[in-house]
CSV table of C-alpha atoms in Angstrom, one decimal:
chain,number,residue,atom,x,y,z
A,1,UNK,CA,-2.1,-29.3,-55.6
A,2,UNK,CA,-0.2,-31.2,-52.9
A,3,UNK,CA,0.4,-27.9,-51.1
A,4,UNK,CA,-3.3,-27.0,-51.3
A,5,UNK,CA,-4.2,-30.3,-49.9
A,6,UNK,CA,-1.7,-30.0,-47.1
A,7,UNK,CA,-3.0,-26.5,-46.4
A,8,UNK,CA,-6.6,-27.7,-46.3
A,9,UNK,CA,-5.7,-30.6,-44.0
A,10,UNK,CA,-3.9,-28.3,-41.7
A,11,UNK,CA,-6.9,-25.9,-41.5
A,12,UNK,CA,-9.3,-28.8,-40.7
A,13,UNK,CA,-6.9,-30.2,-38.2
A,14,UNK,CA,-6.9,-26.9,-36.3
A,15,UNK,CA,-10.6,-27.5,-35.5
A,16,UNK,CA,-9.8,-30.9,-34.1
A,17,UNK,CA,-7.2,-29.8,-31.6
A,18,UNK,CA,-8.2,-30.1,-27.9
A,19,UNK,CA,-9.1,-26.8,-26.4
A,20,UNK,CA,-7.3,-25.6,-23.2
A,21,UNK,CA,-9.0,-26.7,-20.0
A,22,UNK,CA,-11.0,-23.9,-18.3
A,23,UNK,CA,-10.4,-23.5,-14.6
A,24,UNK,CA,-13.3,-25.1,-12.8
A,25,UNK,CA,-14.9,-24.0,-9.6
A,26,UNK,CA,-17.6,-25.5,-7.4
A,27,UNK,CA,-20.9,-24.3,-8.6
A,28,UNK,CA,-24.4,-24.3,-7.0
A,29,UNK,CA,-26.2,-23.4,-10.2
A,30,UNK,CA,-28.2,-26.1,-12.0
A,31,UNK,CA,-29.0,-24.0,-15.1
A,32,UNK,CA,-27.5,-21.1,-16.9
A,33,UNK,CA,-30.6,-19.1,-16.1
A,34,UNK,CA,-29.9,-19.5,-12.4
A,35,UNK,CA,-26.3,-18.4,-12.8
A,36,UNK,CA,-27.4,-15.3,-14.8
A,37,UNK,CA,-30.0,-14.5,-12.1
A,38,UNK,CA,-27.4,-14.9,-9.4
A,39,UNK,CA,-25.0,-12.7,-11.3
A,40,UNK,CA,-27.6,-9.9,-11.6
A,41,UNK,CA,-28.5,-10.2,-7.9
A,42,UNK,CA,-24.8,-10.2,-6.9
A,43,UNK,CA,-24.0,-7.1,-9.0
A,44,UNK,CA,-27.1,-5.3,-7.5
A,45,UNK,CA,-26.0,-6.2,-4.0
A,46,UNK,CA,-22.4,-5.1,-4.8
A,47,UNK,CA,-23.7,-1.7,-6.0
A,48,UNK,CA,-26.0,-1.2,-3.0
A,49,UNK,CA,-23.2,-2.2,-0.5
A,50,UNK,CA,-20.8,0.2,-2.2
A,51,UNK,CA,-23.4,3.0,-2.0
A,52,UNK,CA,-24.0,2.3,1.7
A,53,UNK,CA,-20.3,2.2,2.4
A,54,UNK,CA,-19.7,5.6,0.7
A,55,UNK,CA,-22.7,7.1,2.6
A,56,UNK,CA,-21.6,5.8,6.0
A,57,UNK,CA,-18.0,7.0,5.3
A,58,UNK,CA,-19.3,10.5,4.6
A,59,UNK,CA,-21.4,10.3,7.8
A,60,UNK,CA,-18.4,9.2,9.8
A,61,UNK,CA,-16.3,12.1,8.4
A,62,UNK,CA,-19.1,14.5,9.5
A,63,UNK,CA,-19.6,13.0,12.9
A,64,UNK,CA,-18.7,15.1,15.9
A,65,UNK,CA,-19.2,12.7,18.8
A,66,UNK,CA,-16.7,9.9,19.2
A,67,UNK,CA,-19.4,7.2,19.7
A,68,UNK,CA,-21.4,8.3,16.6
A,69,UNK,CA,-18.2,8.4,14.6
A,70,UNK,CA,-17.2,5.0,15.7
A,71,UNK,CA,-20.6,3.5,14.9
A,72,UNK,CA,-20.6,5.0,11.4
A,73,UNK,CA,-17.0,3.8,10.7
A,74,UNK,CA,-17.9,0.3,11.9
A,75,UNK,CA,-21.1,0.2,9.7
A,76,UNK,CA,-19.1,1.6,6.7
A,77,UNK,CA,-16.5,-1.2,7.0
A,78,UNK,CA,-19.3,-3.8,7.4
A,79,UNK,CA,-20.8,-2.5,4.1
A,80,UNK,CA,-17.4,-2.8,2.4
A,81,UNK,CA,-17.2,-6.4,3.7
A,82,UNK,CA,-20.6,-7.1,2.2
A,83,UNK,CA,-19.4,-5.5,-1.1
A,84,UNK,CA,-16.5,-7.9,-1.2
A,85,UNK,CA,-18.8,-10.8,-0.5
A,86,UNK,CA,-21.1,-9.8,-3.3
A,87,UNK,CA,-18.0,-9.5,-5.6
A,88,UNK,CA,-17.1,-13.1,-4.8
A,89,UNK,CA,-20.7,-14.2,-5.6
A,90,UNK,CA,-20.6,-12.3,-8.9
A,91,UNK,CA,-17.2,-13.8,-9.9
A,92,UNK,CA,-18.5,-17.3,-9.1
A,93,UNK,CA,-21.6,-16.8,-11.2
A,94,UNK,CA,-19.5,-15.4,-14.1
A,95,UNK,CA,-17.2,-18.4,-13.9
A,96,UNK,CA,-20.1,-20.8,-13.9
A,97,UNK,CA,-21.6,-19.2,-17.0
A,98,UNK,CA,-18.3,-19.3,-18.8
A,99,UNK,CA,-17.8,-23.0,-17.9
A,100,UNK,CA,-21.4,-23.9,-19.0
A,101,UNK,CA,-20.9,-22.1,-22.4
A,102,UNK,CA,-17.5,-23.9,-22.8
A,103,UNK,CA,-19.1,-27.3,-22.2
A,104,UNK,CA,-21.8,-26.6,-24.7
A,105,UNK,CA,-19.2,-25.6,-27.2
A,106,UNK,CA,-17.2,-28.8,-26.6
A,107,UNK,CA,-20.4,-30.9,-27.2
A,108,UNK,CA,-21.1,-29.0,-30.4
A,109,UNK,CA,-17.5,-29.6,-31.7
A,110,UNK,CA,-17.7,-33.3,-30.7
A,111,UNK,CA,-20.7,-33.8,-33.0
A,112,UNK,CA,-18.7,-32.4,-35.9
A,113,UNK,CA,-15.4,-34.2,-35.1
A,114,UNK,CA,-16.0,-37.6,-36.7
A,115,UNK,CA,-16.6,-36.5,-40.3
A,116,UNK,CA,-13.9,-33.9,-40.1
A,117,UNK,CA,-11.4,-36.5,-38.9
A,118,UNK,CA,-12.1,-38.7,-41.9
A,119,UNK,CA,-11.8,-35.7,-44.3
A,120,UNK,CA,-8.5,-34.7,-42.6
A,121,UNK,CA,-7.1,-38.2,-43.0
A,122,UNK,CA,-8.0,-38.4,-46.7
A,123,UNK,CA,-6.6,-35.0,-47.4
A,124,UNK,CA,-3.4,-35.7,-45.6
A,125,UNK,CA,-3.0,-39.0,-47.4
A,126,UNK,CA,-3.5,-37.3,-50.8
A,127,UNK,CA,-1.1,-34.5,-49.9
A,128,UNK,CA,1.7,-37.0,-49.1
A,129,UNK,CA,1.3,-38.9,-52.4
A,130,UNK,CA,3.9,-37.6,-55.0
A,131,UNK,CA,2.3,-36.3,-58.2
A,132,UNK,CA,4.9,-38.1,-60.5
A,133,UNK,CA,3.9,-41.5,-58.9
A,134,UNK,CA,0.2,-40.7,-59.6
A,135,UNK,CA,1.0,-40.0,-63.3
A,136,UNK,CA,2.8,-43.4,-63.8
A,137,UNK,CA,-0.1,-45.5,-62.4
A,138,UNK,CA,-2.8,-46.9,-64.7
A,139,UNK,CA,-5.8,-44.7,-64.8
A,140,UNK,CA,-4.2,-42.3,-62.4
A,141,UNK,CA,-4.5,-39.3,-64.8
A,142,UNK,CA,-8.2,-39.9,-65.1
A,143,UNK,CA,-8.4,-40.3,-61.4
A,144,UNK,CA,-6.3,-37.1,-60.9
A,145,UNK,CA,-8.7,-35.1,-63.2
A,146,UNK,CA,-11.6,-36.6,-61.3
A,147,UNK,CA,-10.1,-35.8,-58.0
A,148,UNK,CA,-9.3,-32.2,-59.1
A,149,UNK,CA,-13.0,-31.8,-60.1
A,150,UNK,CA,-14.1,-33.2,-56.7
A,151,UNK,CA,-11.7,-31.0,-54.8
A,152,UNK,CA,-12.9,-27.9,-56.8
A,153,UNK,CA,-16.4,-28.5,-55.5
A,154,UNK,CA,-15.3,-29.6,-52.0
A,155,UNK,CA,-12.9,-26.7,-51.3
A,156,UNK,CA,-15.6,-24.1,-50.8
A,157,UNK,CA,-17.4,-26.4,-48.3
A,158,UNK,CA,-14.1,-27.2,-46.5
A,159,UNK,CA,-13.3,-23.5,-46.3
A,160,UNK,CA,-16.8,-22.8,-44.9
A,161,UNK,CA,-16.4,-25.4,-42.2
A,162,UNK,CA,-12.9,-24.4,-41.3
A,163,UNK,CA,-14.1,-20.8,-41.0
A,164,UNK,CA,-16.9,-21.9,-38.6
A,165,UNK,CA,-14.3,-23.8,-36.6
A,166,UNK,CA,-12.0,-20.9,-36.4
A,167,UNK,CA,-15.0,-18.8,-35.2
A,168,UNK,CA,-15.7,-21.4,-32.5
A,169,UNK,CA,-12.1,-21.5,-31.5
A,170,UNK,CA,-12.0,-17.7,-31.1
A,171,UNK,CA,-15.2,-18.0,-29.0
A,172,UNK,CA,-13.5,-20.7,-26.9
A,173,UNK,CA,-10.5,-18.4,-26.3
A,174,UNK,CA,-12.9,-15.6,-25.2
A,175,UNK,CA,-14.6,-17.9,-22.8
A,176,UNK,CA,-11.2,-19.0,-21.4
A,177,UNK,CA,-10.2,-15.4,-21.0
A,178,UNK,CA,-13.5,-14.6,-19.2
A,179,UNK,CA,-13.1,-17.6,-16.9
A,180,UNK,CA,-9.5,-16.5,-16.0
A,181,UNK,CA,-10.7,-13.0,-15.4
A,182,UNK,CA,-13.5,-14.2,-13.1
A,183,UNK,CA,-11.0,-16.3,-11.1
A,184,UNK,CA,-8.7,-13.3,-10.8
A,185,UNK,CA,-11.6,-11.1,-9.7
A,186,UNK,CA,-12.6,-13.7,-7.1
A,187,UNK,CA,-9.1,-13.9,-5.7
A,188,UNK,CA,-9.0,-10.1,-5.5
A,189,UNK,CA,-12.3,-10.0,-3.7
A,190,UNK,CA,-11.3,-12.7,-1.3
A,191,UNK,CA,-8.1,-10.8,-0.5
A,192,UNK,CA,-10.1,-7.6,0.0
A,193,UNK,CA,-12.5,-9.5,2.2
A,194,UNK,CA,-9.8,-10.8,4.5
A,195,UNK,CA,-8.3,-7.4,4.9
A,196,UNK,CA,-11.6,-5.7,5.6
A,197,UNK,CA,-12.6,-8.3,8.1
A,198,UNK,CA,-9.4,-7.7,10.0
A,199,UNK,CA,-10.2,-4.0,10.1
A,200,UNK,CA,-13.8,-4.6,11.0
A,201,UNK,CA,-12.9,-6.9,13.9
A,202,UNK,CA,-10.6,-4.3,15.3
A,203,UNK,CA,-13.3,-1.6,15.0
A,204,UNK,CA,-16.0,-3.8,16.5
A,205,UNK,CA,-13.8,-4.6,19.5
A,206,UNK,CA,-13.1,-0.9,20.1
A,207,UNK,CA,-16.8,-0.1,19.9
A,208,UNK,CA,-17.6,-2.8,22.4
A,209,UNK,CA,-15.0,-1.4,24.8
A,210,UNK,CA,-16.4,2.1,24.4
A,211,UNK,CA,-20.0,0.9,25.0
A,212,UNK,CA,-19.0,-0.9,28.2
A,213,UNK,CA,-17.2,2.2,29.5
A,214,UNK,CA,-20.1,4.5,28.6
A,215,UNK,CA,-22.8,2.3,30.2
A,216,UNK,CA,-22.0,1.3,33.7
A,217,UNK,CA,-25.2,-0.8,34.1
A,218,UNK,CA,-24.6,-2.9,30.9
A,219,UNK,CA,-23.6,-5.9,32.9
A,220,UNK,CA,-26.7,-5.8,35.0
A,221,UNK,CA,-28.8,-5.4,31.9
A,222,UNK,CA,-27.1,-8.3,30.2
A,223,UNK,CA,-27.8,-10.5,33.3
A,224,UNK,CA,-31.5,-9.4,33.3
A,225,UNK,CA,-31.7,-10.3,29.6
A,226,UNK,CA,-30.3,-13.8,30.3
A,227,UNK,CA,-32.8,-14.3,33.1
A,228,UNK,CA,-35.6,-13.4,30.8
A,229,UNK,CA,-34.3,-15.8,28.2
A,230,UNK,CA,-34.3,-18.7,30.7
A,231,UNK,CA,-37.8,-17.9,31.9
A,232,UNK,CA,-39.3,-17.5,28.4
A,233,UNK,CA,-41.0,-20.6,27.1
A,234,UNK,CA,-40.4,-19.7,23.4
A,235,UNK,CA,-38.9,-16.9,21.3
A,236,UNK,CA,-42.2,-15.1,21.0
A,237,UNK,CA,-42.5,-14.8,24.7
A,238,UNK,CA,-38.9,-13.6,25.0
A,239,UNK,CA,-39.5,-10.9,22.4
A,240,UNK,CA,-42.7,-9.9,24.2
A,241,UNK,CA,-41.0,-9.5,27.5
A,242,UNK,CA,-38.2,-7.5,26.1
A,243,UNK,CA,-40.6,-5.2,24.2
A,244,UNK,CA,-42.6,-4.7,27.5
A,245,UNK,CA,-39.4,-3.7,29.3
A,246,UNK,CA,-38.5,-1.4,26.4
A,247,UNK,CA,-41.9,0.3,26.4
A,248,UNK,CA,-41.7,0.7,30.2
A,249,UNK,CA,-38.3,2.3,29.9
A,250,UNK,CA,-39.6,4.7,27.2
A,251,UNK,CA,-42.6,5.7,29.4
A,252,UNK,CA,-40.3,6.4,32.3
A,253,UNK,CA,-38.0,8.5,30.2
A,254,UNK,CA,-41.0,10.5,28.9
A,255,UNK,CA,-42.2,11.4,32.4
A,256,UNK,CA,-41.9,15.1,33.1
A,257,UNK,CA,-39.3,16.2,35.7
A,258,UNK,CA,-40.2,17.6,39.1
A,259,UNK,CA,-41.7,21.1,39.4
A,260,UNK,CA,-40.4,23.6,41.9
A,261,UNK,CA,-42.6,24.1,45.0
A,262,UNK,CA,-44.8,27.1,44.3
A,263,UNK,CA,-44.9,29.9,46.8
A,264,UNK,CA,-48.6,29.6,47.1
A,265,UNK,CA,-49.6,25.9,47.6
A,266,UNK,CA,-53.2,26.6,46.5
A,267,UNK,CA,-51.8,27.4,43.0
A,268,UNK,CA,-50.1,24.0,42.6
A,269,UNK,CA,-50.9,22.1,39.4
A,270,UNK,CA,-50.0,18.7,38.0
A,271,UNK,CA,-47.9,18.8,34.8
A,272,UNK,CA,-49.4,16.9,31.9
A,273,UNK,CA,-47.3,14.3,30.0
A,274,UNK,CA,-46.1,15.4,26.6
A,275,UNK,CA,-48.5,14.5,23.8
A,276,UNK,CA,-47.2,11.9,21.3
A,277,UNK,CA,-45.9,13.2,18.1
A,278,UNK,CA,-47.4,12.2,14.7
A,279,UNK,CA,-44.2,10.3,13.9
A,280,UNK,CA,-44.3,8.2,17.1
A,281,UNK,CA,-45.3,5.1,15.2
A,282,UNK,CA,-42.9,5.5,12.2
A,283,UNK,CA,-40.8,2.4,11.4
A,284,UNK,CA,-37.0,2.6,11.6
A,285,UNK,CA,-35.3,4.8,9.1
A,286,UNK,CA,-33.0,3.2,6.5
A,287,UNK,CA,-34.2,-0.3,7.2
A,288,UNK,CA,-32.3,-3.0,5.4
A,289,UNK,CA,-31.8,-6.7,5.2
A,290,UNK,CA,-29.2,-8.1,7.7
A,291,UNK,CA,-27.3,-10.2,5.1
A,292,UNK,CA,-26.9,-10.4,1.4
A,293,UNK,CA,-28.5,-13.5,0.0
A,294,UNK,CA,-31.5,-15.1,-1.7
A,295,UNK,CA,-34.9,-15.0,0.2
A,296,UNK,CA,-35.7,-18.7,0.7
A,297,UNK,CA,-38.9,-18.2,2.7
A,298,UNK,CA,-41.1,-15.1,2.6
A,299,UNK,CA,-43.2,-13.5,5.3
A,300,UNK,CA,-46.4,-15.4,5.9
A,301,UNK,CA,-45.4,-18.5,4.0
A,302,UNK,CA,-46.3,-21.9,5.5
A,303,UNK,CA,-43.3,-23.9,6.6
A,304,UNK,CA,-42.9,-27.7,6.7
A,305,UNK,CA,-44.7,-27.8,10.1
A,306,UNK,CA,-47.6,-25.8,8.7
A,307,UNK,CA,-46.7,-22.7,10.8
A,308,UNK,CA,-46.7,-19.4,9.1
A,309,UNK,CA,-43.3,-17.5,8.8
A,310,UNK,CA,-43.2,-14.6,11.1
A,311,UNK,CA,-40.3,-13.1,9.0
A,312,UNK,CA,-37.9,-13.7,6.2
A,313,UNK,CA,-35.3,-16.5,5.8
A,314,UNK,CA,-32.2,-15.5,3.8
A,315,UNK,CA,-29.6,-18.0,2.3
A,316,UNK,CA,-26.3,-16.6,3.5
A,317,UNK,CA,-22.9,-17.6,2.1
A,318,UNK,CA,-20.4,-19.2,4.6
A,319,UNK,CA,-19.1,-16.7,7.1
A,320,UNK,CA,-21.2,-13.9,5.6
A,321,UNK,CA,-21.3,-10.5,7.4
A,322,UNK,CA,-24.5,-10.0,9.3
A,323,UNK,CA,-25.5,-6.3,10.1
A,324,UNK,CA,-28.1,-4.5,12.1
A,325,UNK,CA,-31.2,-3.9,9.9
A,326,UNK,CA,-31.9,-0.5,11.6
A,327,UNK,CA,-30.7,1.9,14.2
A,328,UNK,CA,-31.5,1.0,17.8
A,329,UNK,CA,-30.3,-0.6,21.0
A,330,UNK,CA,-29.3,-4.2,21.5
A,331,UNK,CA,-31.5,-5.7,24.2
A,332,UNK,CA,-30.4,-9.3,23.7
A,333,UNK,CA,-27.4,-11.0,22.2
A,334,UNK,CA,-26.5,-14.6,22.8
A,335,UNK,CA,-27.4,-18.2,22.1
A,336,UNK,CA,-31.1,-19.2,22.3
A,337,UNK,CA,-32.3,-22.8,22.1
A,338,UNK,CA,-33.0,-24.0,18.6
A,339,UNK,CA,-32.0,-20.7,16.9
A,340,UNK,CA,-28.3,-20.5,17.3
A,341,UNK,CA,-27.0,-17.1,18.4
A,342,UNK,CA,-29.6,-14.3,18.1
A,343,UNK,CA,-29.7,-10.6,18.4
A,344,UNK,CA,-32.7,-8.5,19.3
A,345,UNK,CA,-32.5,-4.8,18.5
A,346,UNK,CA,-35.0,-2.4,20.0
A,347,UNK,CA,-35.9,0.5,17.7
A,348,UNK,CA,-37.8,3.6,18.6
A,349,UNK,CA,-41.6,3.8,18.7
A,350,UNK,CA,-42.2,0.2,19.7
A,351,UNK,CA,-40.4,-1.5,16.8
A,352,UNK,CA,-38.2,-4.5,17.4
A,353,UNK,CA,-36.0,-6.6,15.0
A,354,UNK,CA,-35.0,-10.2,15.7
A,355,UNK,CA,-32.0,-11.7,13.8
A,356,UNK,CA,-31.3,-15.4,14.3
A,357,UNK,CA,-28.9,-18.0,12.9
A,358,UNK,CA,-25.6,-16.2,13.7
A,359,UNK,CA,-22.5,-18.2,14.4
A,360,UNK,CA,-20.4,-15.4,16.1
A,361,UNK,CA,-21.5,-12.1,17.7
A,362,UNK,CA,-19.8,-8.7,17.6
A,363,UNK,CA,-22.3,-6.8,19.8
A,364,UNK,CA,-23.3,-6.8,23.5
A,365,UNK,CA,-26.5,-6.0,25.4
A,366,UNK,CA,-26.9,-2.3,25.9
A,367,UNK,CA,-24.9,-1.3,22.8
A,368,UNK,CA,-26.3,1.3,20.5
A,369,UNK,CA,-26.2,0.4,16.8
A,370,UNK,CA,-26.9,2.1,13.5
A,371,UNK,CA,-28.4,0.6,10.3
A,372,UNK,CA,-25.5,-1.5,9.0
A,373,UNK,CA,-23.6,-1.9,12.2
A,374,UNK,CA,-21.9,-5.4,12.3
A,375,UNK,CA,-23.8,-7.9,14.5
A,376,UNK,CA,-21.6,-11.0,13.7
A,377,UNK,CA,-21.0,-13.7,11.1
A,378,UNK,CA,-23.1,-16.4,9.6
A,379,UNK,CA,-22.1,-20.1,10.1
A,380,UNK,CA,-19.1,-21.6,8.3
A,381,UNK,CA,-21.5,-23.7,6.3
A,382,UNK,CA,-24.1,-22.2,4.0
A,383,UNK,CA,-27.2,-21.8,6.0
A,384,UNK,CA,-30.1,-19.4,6.8
A,385,UNK,CA,-30.3,-16.2,8.6
A,386,UNK,CA,-33.8,-15.1,9.6
A,387,UNK,CA,-35.1,-11.6,10.2
A,388,UNK,CA,-38.3,-10.7,12.0
A,389,UNK,CA,-39.7,-7.2,12.4
A,390,UNK,CA,-42.4,-6.5,15.0
A,391,UNK,CA,-44.4,-3.5,16.1
A,392,UNK,CA,-46.2,-3.7,19.4
A,393,UNK,CA,-45.5,-7.5,19.5
A,394,UNK,CA,-47.1,-8.2,16.1
A,395,UNK,CA,-45.0,-9.5,13.2
A,396,UNK,CA,-44.7,-7.2,10.2
A,397,UNK,CA,-43.4,-7.9,6.7
A,398,UNK,CA,-39.8,-6.4,6.6
A,399,UNK,CA,-40.0,-6.0,2.8
A,400,UNK,CA,-42.6,-3.3,3.3
A,401,UNK,CA,-40.2,-1.1,5.2
A,402,UNK,CA,-36.9,-1.5,3.3
A,403,UNK,CA,-35.4,1.9,2.4
């Protein structure tokens, strides 16, 4: 019986051993539901970024012109950067979930610890007591028979509790393994992010140099944009002036060329301008959000000042990659009072995108971009990147045009 008692004491003691500490990481999730929602969102963003990267890589492989090929390669690398960022977010959410489940398990075991400690102490004390000594003491045989009867009824309960403890310990080991895997995935994603950012920085610099070589008047256009920024009272006025300049440029480009002088002057006629196509008001194709993150303020929502939001506010992770929401031409890129560094992209058919809240810029005025081309990076601290989409000067909900 001493062996049985010693065995039972050892089984119970197994459940009282301290569990190995799970690696902790800073978490911004207050509840497990928030962590699960963030995990689902990060996995979706990861899949979307991977699909964009593969599509742009195929587009770059098919590209014939050097400029088109460079833009596609740069956009593909930016998508891979966003894929790595989403992988970090997913790993952090998985780690937060594992840690929360581990803490809940620790609390549950703590509630059962006190009675099990007492039972373990009693069993260990009885197991160390020699059977011959119990037989020589007065009344010990009666006590021994009584103890045997109590143990016969207690052993099934002890086995049941120790089985539950073993199950909890197995669960704790699984949680520990999940946490370690999440940490390893995060380290891998961070390493991939660093490498891809180096490649993207080199591609962006090459694209800027090619854009400067291709457009001789880019410097004059940049100076004109800076003058407009200084003259504009607010951001709305700046966007309006840039849109007016863009529409004027489109109208001038649409004018017909000169007609040869006819032999008979009386038969001269004035050429009519081309009629607008049905798709002249179509929004930009493959429109997307400029950064991966949670929407903290929606289109038309009232802010703290009571003013309605003219676009979307997105919570971006530190140093997150910001990309062009659609294909077009950069008409402004630089700091603007109260908005950090901003980028204004002029699309076809009178559409304009405004991206604010950037910390660094990878584009210059006059540069052509495609959907997903890198614009710059978000600030080093977690902040907001805003997106406004306008048509003819009027704000439009970007969510209605995501492709």
